[in-house]
Coordinates of C-alpha atoms and ligand atoms in Angstrom, one line a residue:
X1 CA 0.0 0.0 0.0
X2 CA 1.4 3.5 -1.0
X3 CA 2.0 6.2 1.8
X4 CA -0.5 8.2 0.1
X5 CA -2.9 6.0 0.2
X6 CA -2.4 5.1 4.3
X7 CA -2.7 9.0 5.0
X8 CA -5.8 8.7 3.1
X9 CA -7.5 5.6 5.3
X10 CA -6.1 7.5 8.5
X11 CA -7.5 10.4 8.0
X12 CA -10.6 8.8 6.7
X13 CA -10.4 6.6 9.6
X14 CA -9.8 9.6 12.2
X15 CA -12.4 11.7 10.5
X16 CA -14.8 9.1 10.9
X17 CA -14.0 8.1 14.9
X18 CA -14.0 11.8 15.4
X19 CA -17.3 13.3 14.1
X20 CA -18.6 10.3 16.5
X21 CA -16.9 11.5 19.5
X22 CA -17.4 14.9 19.8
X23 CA -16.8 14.6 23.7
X24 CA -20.2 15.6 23.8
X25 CA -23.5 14.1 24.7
X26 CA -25.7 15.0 21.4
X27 CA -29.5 14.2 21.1
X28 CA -31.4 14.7 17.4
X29 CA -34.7 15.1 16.9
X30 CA -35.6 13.8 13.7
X31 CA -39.0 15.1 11.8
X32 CA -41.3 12.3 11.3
X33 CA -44.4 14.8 10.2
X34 CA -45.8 13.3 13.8
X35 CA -43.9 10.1 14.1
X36 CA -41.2 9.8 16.8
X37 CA -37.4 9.2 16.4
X38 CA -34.5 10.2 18.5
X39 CA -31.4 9.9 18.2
X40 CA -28.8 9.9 21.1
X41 CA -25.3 10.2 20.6
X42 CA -22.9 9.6 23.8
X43 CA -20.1 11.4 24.4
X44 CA -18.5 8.2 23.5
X45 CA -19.8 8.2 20.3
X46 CA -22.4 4.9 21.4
X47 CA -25.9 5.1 19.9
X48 CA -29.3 4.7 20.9
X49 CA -32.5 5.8 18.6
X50 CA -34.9 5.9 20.3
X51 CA -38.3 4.9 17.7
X52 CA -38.0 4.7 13.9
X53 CA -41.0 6.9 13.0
X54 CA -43.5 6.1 10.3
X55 CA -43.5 3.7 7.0
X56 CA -43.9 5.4 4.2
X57 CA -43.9 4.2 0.5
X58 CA -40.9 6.3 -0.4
X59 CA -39.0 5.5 3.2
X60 CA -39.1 9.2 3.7
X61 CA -38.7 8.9 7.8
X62 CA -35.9 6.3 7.9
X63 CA -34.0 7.8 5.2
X64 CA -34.3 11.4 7.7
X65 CA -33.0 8.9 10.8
X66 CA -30.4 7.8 8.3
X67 CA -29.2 11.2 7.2
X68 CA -29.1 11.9 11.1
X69 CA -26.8 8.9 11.7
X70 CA -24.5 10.0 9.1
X71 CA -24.6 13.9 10.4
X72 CA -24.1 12.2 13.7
X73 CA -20.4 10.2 12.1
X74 CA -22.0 6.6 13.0
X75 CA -21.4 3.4 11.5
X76 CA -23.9 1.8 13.2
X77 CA -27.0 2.5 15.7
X78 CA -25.8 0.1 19.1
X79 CA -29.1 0.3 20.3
X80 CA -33.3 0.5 19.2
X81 CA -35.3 1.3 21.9
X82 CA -38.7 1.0 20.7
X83 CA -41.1 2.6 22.9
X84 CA -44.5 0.7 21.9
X85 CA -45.6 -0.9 19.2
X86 CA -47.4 1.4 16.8
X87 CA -46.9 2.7 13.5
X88 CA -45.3 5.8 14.0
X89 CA -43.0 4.5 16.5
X90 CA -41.7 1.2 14.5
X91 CA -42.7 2.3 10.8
X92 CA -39.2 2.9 9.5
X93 CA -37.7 0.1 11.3
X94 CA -37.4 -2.3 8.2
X95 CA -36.1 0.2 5.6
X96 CA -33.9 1.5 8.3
X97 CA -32.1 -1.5 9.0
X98 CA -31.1 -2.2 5.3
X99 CA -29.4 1.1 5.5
X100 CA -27.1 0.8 8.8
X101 CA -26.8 -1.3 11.2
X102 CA -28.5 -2.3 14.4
X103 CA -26.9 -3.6 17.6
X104 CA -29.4 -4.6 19.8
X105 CA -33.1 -4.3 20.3
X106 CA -34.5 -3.0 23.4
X107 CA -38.6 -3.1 23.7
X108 CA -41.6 -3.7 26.2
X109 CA -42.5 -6.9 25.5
X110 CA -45.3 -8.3 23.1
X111 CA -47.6 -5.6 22.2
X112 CA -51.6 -5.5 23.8
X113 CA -53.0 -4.7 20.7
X114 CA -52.0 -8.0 18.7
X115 CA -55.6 -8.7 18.0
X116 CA -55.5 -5.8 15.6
X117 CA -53.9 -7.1 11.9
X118 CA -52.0 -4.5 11.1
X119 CA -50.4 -4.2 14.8
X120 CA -49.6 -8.0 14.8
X121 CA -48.2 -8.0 11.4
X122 CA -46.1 -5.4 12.7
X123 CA -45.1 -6.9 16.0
X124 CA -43.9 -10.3 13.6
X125 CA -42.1 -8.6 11.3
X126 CA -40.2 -6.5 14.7
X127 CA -39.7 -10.2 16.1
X128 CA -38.1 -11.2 13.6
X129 CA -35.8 -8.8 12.6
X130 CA -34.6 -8.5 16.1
X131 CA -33.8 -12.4 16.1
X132 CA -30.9 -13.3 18.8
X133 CA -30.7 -9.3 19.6
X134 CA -33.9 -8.6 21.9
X135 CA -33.9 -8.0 25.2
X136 CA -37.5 -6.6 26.9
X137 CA -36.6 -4.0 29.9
X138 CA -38.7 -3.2 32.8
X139 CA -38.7 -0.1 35.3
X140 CA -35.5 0.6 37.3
X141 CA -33.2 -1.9 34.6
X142 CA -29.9 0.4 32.6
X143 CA -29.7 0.7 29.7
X144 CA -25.8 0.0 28.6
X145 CA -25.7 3.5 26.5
X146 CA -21.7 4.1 27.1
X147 CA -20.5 7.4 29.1
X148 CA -24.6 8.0 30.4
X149 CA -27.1 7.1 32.7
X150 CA -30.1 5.5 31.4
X151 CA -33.0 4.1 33.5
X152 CA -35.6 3.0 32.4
X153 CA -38.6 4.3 34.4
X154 CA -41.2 3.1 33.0
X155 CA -42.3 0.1 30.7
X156 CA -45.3 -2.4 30.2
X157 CA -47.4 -0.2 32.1
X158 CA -45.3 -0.6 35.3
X159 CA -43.3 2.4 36.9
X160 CA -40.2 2.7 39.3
X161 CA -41.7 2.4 42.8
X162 CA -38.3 3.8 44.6
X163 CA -37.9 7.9 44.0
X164 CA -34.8 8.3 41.7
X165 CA -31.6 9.7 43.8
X166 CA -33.1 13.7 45.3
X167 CA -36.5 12.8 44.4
X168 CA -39.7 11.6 46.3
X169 CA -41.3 14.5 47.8
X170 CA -44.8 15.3 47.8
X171 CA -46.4 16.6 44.8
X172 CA -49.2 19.0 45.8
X173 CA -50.9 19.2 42.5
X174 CA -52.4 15.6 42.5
X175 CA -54.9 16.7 44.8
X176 CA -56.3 18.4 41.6
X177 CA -56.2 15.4 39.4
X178 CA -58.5 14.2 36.8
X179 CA -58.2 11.0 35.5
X180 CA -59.2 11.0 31.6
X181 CA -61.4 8.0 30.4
X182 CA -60.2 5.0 29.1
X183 CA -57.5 5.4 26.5
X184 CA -58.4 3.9 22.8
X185 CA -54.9 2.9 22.0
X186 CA -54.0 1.2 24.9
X187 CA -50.4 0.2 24.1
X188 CA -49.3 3.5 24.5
X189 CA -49.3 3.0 28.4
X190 CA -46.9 0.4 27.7
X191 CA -44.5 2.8 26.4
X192 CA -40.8 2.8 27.4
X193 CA -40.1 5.5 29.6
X194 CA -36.1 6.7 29.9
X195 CA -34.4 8.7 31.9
X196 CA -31.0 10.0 30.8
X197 CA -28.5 11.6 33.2
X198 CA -25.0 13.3 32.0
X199 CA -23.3 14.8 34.7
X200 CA -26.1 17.1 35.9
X201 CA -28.0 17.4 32.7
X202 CA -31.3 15.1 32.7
X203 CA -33.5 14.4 29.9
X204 CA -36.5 12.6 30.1
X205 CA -38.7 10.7 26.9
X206 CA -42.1 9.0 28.1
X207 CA -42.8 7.8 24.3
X208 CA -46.4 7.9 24.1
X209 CA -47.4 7.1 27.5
X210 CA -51.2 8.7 28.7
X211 CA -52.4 10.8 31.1
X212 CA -54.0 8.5 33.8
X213 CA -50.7 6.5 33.8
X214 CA -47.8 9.3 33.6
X215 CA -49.2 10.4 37.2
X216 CA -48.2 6.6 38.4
X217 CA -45.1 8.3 38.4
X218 CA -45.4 11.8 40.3
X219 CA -48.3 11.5 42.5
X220 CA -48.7 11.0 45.8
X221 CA -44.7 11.5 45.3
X222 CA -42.6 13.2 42.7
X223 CA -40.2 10.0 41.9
X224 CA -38.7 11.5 38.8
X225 CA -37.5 14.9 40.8
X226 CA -36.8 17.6 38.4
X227 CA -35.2 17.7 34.5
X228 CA -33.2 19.7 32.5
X229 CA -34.5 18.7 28.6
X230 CA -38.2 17.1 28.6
X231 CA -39.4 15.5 25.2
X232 CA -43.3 16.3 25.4
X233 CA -45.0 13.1 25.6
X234 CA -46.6 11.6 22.9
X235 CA -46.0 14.5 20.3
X236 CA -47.3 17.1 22.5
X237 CA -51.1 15.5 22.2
X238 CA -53.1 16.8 25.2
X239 CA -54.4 12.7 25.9
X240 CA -50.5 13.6 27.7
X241 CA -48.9 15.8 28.9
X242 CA -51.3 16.8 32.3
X243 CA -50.1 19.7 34.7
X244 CA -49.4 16.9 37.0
X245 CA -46.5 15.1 35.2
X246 CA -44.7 18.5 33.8
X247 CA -45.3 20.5 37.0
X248 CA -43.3 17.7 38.7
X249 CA -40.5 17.1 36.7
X250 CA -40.7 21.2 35.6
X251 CA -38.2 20.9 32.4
X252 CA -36.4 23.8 31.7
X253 CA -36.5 23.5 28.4
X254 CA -39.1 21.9 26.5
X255 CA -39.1 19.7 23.0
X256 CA -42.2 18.9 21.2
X257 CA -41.7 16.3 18.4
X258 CA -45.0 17.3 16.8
X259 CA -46.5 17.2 13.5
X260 CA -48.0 20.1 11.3
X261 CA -51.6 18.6 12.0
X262 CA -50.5 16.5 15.4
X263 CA -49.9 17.8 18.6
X264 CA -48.8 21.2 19.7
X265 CA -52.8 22.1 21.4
X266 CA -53.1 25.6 23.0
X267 CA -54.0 23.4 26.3
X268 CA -50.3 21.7 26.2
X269 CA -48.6 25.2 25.2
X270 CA -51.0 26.8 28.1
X271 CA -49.4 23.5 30.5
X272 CA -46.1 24.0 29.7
X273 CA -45.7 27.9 29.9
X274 CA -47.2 27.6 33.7
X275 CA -44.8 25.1 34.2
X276 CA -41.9 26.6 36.9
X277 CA -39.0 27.4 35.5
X278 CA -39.6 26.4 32.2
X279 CA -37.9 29.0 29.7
X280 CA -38.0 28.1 26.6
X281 CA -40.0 25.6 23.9
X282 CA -38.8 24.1 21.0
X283 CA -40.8 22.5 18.2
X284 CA -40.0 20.1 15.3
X285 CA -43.0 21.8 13.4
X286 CA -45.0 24.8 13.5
X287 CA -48.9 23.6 14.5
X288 CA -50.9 24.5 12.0
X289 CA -54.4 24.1 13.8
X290 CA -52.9 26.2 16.6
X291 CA -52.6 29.7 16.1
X292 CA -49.3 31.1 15.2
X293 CA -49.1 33.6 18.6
X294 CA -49.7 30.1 20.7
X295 CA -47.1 28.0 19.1
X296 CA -43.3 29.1 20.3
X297 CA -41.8 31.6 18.6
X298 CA -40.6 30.7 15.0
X299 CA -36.6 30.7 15.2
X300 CA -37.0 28.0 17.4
X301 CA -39.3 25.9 14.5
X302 CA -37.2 22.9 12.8
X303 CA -39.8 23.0 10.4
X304 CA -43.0 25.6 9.4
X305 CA -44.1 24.0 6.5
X306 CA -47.2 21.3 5.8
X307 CA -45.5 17.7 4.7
X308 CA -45.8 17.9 0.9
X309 CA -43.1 20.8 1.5
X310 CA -41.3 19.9 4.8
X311 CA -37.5 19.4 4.3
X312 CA -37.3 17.4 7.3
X313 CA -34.9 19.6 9.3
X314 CA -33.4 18.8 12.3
X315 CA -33.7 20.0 16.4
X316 CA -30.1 19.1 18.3
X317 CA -28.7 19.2 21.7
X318 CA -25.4 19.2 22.7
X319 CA -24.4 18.9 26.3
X320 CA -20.9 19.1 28.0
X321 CA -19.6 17.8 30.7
X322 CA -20.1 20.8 33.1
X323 CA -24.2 20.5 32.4
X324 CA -24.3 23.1 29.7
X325 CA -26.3 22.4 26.6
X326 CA -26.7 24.0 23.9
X327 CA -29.9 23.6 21.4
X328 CA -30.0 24.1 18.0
X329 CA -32.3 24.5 14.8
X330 CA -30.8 23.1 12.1
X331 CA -33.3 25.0 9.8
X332 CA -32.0 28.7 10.7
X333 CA -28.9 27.9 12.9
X334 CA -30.6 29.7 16.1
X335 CA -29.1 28.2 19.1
X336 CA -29.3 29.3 22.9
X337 CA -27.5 28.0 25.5
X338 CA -28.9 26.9 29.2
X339 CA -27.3 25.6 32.4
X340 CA -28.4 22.1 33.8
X341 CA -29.5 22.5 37.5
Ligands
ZN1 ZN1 -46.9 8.2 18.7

C-alpha cells in the first residue's frame, strides 16, 4: 500500500472516529411529520434511537433517521429502543435497518393490541428482525448507552416504585387530578419510559405514555424529581402531557416532536408555559391548527411547512460535561445555551 494512500484511510479513519466522538453528549430530533425518532449520541460516540417513526412508500422517515446517523459520524446504531408498538414509532424500522446497522433491540414486550392485523403484522415482522438481539426491559433496569445514565422508568405499564436519587417529595398538584377516560390505544401506556443523566444534565422521553398512567409516576410523590431537557410526551397531544407530570418534573427546556396537524394544542402550550421554570420551547413543526401567537416563537421551529413541503430539518442538543447544553435549529442555525441545574 502506498503512503499516500495510508494517509488517506487515517485520515478517513480519524475523521470518521472523530465526528462520532465529539466529547459531547448530542441528542437529534428527527421530523417524522408526527412520528417519533430520537437519536442519542454519547459522548462516546455509542448510539441509541430511540423509535423509527413512520412507513412510508418512499421511506421518507428512515432515510431522515439515516441522514441523522451519518450527520451524527455513525457506523452503526448500538441500540433500538422502541417505545410501543405502533406505527409511527416502529414504521421505518425495516427500511432503516437495510441502511445501517443495528446492535441490539430493546422493547416492552409483546404488544396489547395483537388482536389488531396490522399491529400484529407489525409486531412479527419486529420479532423477527430482532432475532438473537432482543432483550424486553422493565422499570429501574440500565440501559448499557456508554459514558450516560439511562433508566428505564417506565415500561409495560409498570413504573419505578423507589424515587430516583433527590427525588420523592410530595407533589401538591395531584390533589387536583383528573383522570381522563379509558384510553383507545392502549399500548401506549406500555411505552418505554427513559431517563438519561449526563453529569447534571437530565433528559426525560415517556414515548407515548397517557395521562392516567404518567401520574403513576409523580403522584402521591414526585419519583422523577426535576429535569433539565423534557421530550413532550406523545408528540405534544393533550391525551399527555397533564399539569401533574410537567409541573413535577418542571423541564427547563421543553421539545415537542410534533407534526403540522399532530400535537402542539393551546391546552399543552397553556401546561407548559405555567410550568416553573420552564424557559424556553422548541418544536420540530410549526402547529398548524394552533394559532401562530400560541405556538413558540418561529426561530425556534425545525420546520413551518405542511408535509408535501417539509424538508425534514433537524432539532439538536449538545451537552458538555459541566451540564451546559446548547440547542439548536438546524433550519436557521438559532441556538441558545442553558445551564443544567
Ligand atoms: Zn406516537
Amino acid at each position: 500500500m502506498s503512503k499516500t494512500l495510508v494517509g488517506i484511510l487515517l485520515a478517513l479513519w480519524l475523521s470518521a472516529g472523530l465526528a462520532a466522538a465529539s466529547g459531547n453528549l448530542q441528542i437529534y430530533w428527527i421530523d417524522a411529520e408526527g412520528g417519533a425518532a430520537t437519536l442519542i449520541v454519547s459522548p462516546g460516540g455509542g448510539s441509541m434511537l430511540v423509535d423509527t417513526a413512520n412507513r412510508t412508500a418512499d421511506d421518507r422517515d428512515a432515510k431522515r433517521i439515516f441522514a441523522a446517523t451519518q450527520k451524527a459520524g455513525l457506523q452503526k446504531i448500538d441500540i433500538l429502543l422502541t417505545t410501543h408498538f405502533h406505527s409511527d414509532h416502529i414504521g421505518g424500522m425495516a427500511a432503516l435497518v437495510k441502511m445501517i446497522p443495528i446492535g441490539m433491540y430493546l422493547d416492552h414486550g409483546e404488544s396489547v393490541e395483537i388482536a389488531r392485523p396490522q399491529v400484529a403484522a407489525a409486531y412479527k415482522a419486529y420479532v423477527e428482525q430482532s432475532e438473537g438481539k432482543r432483550r424486553i426491559v422493565k422499570a429501574g433496569d440500565r440501559i448499557p448507552l456508554e459514558g450516560v445514565d439511562v433508566q428505564v422508568i417506565m415500561s409495560a405499564g409498570e413504573g419505578i416504585t423507589k424515587p430516583l436519587p433527590g427525588a420523592g417529595a410530595p407533589n401538591a398538584a395531584c390533589a387536583d387530578f383528573q383522570p381522563h377516560g379509558t384510553e383507545p390505544d392502549p399500548d401506549n401506556d406500555q411505552s418505554v419510559g427513559i431517563l438519561l443523566q449526563y453529569g447534571r444534565f437530565r433528559f426525560i422521553d415517556m414515548g407515548d405514555l397517557t395521562w392516567n398512567y404518567e401520574q403513576k409516576l409523580v403522584c402521591p410523590n414526585n419519583l422523577i424529581g426535576k429535569v433539565d431537557l423534557f421530550q413532550t410526551t406523545h408528540h405534544g397531544l393533550d391525551r399527555s402531557n397533564s399539569p401533574q407530570f410537567v409541573w413535577a418534573i418542571q423541564p427547563r427546556v421543553a421539545v415537542m416532536n410534533n407534526g403540522p396537524h399532530k400535537g402542539g394544542p393551546p391546552s399543552v402550550f397553556e401546561v407548559l408555559r405555567k410550568s416553573p421554570g420552564l424557559e424556553d420551547i422548541w418544536q420540530g413543526h410549526l402547529a398548524l391548527g394552533t394559532p401562530k401567537e400560541v405556538n413558540t416563537d418561529e426561530k425556534m421551529i425545525a420546520n413551518l411547512e405542511p408535509t408535501a413541503q417539509c424538508h425534514g430539518n433537524l432539532l439538536m442538543v449538545s451537552v458538555d460535561s459541566s451540564g451546559q447544553y446548547t440547542m439548536t435549529n438546524l433550519r436557521n442555525g438559532y441556538s441558545k445555551t442553558y445551564q443544567s441545574r
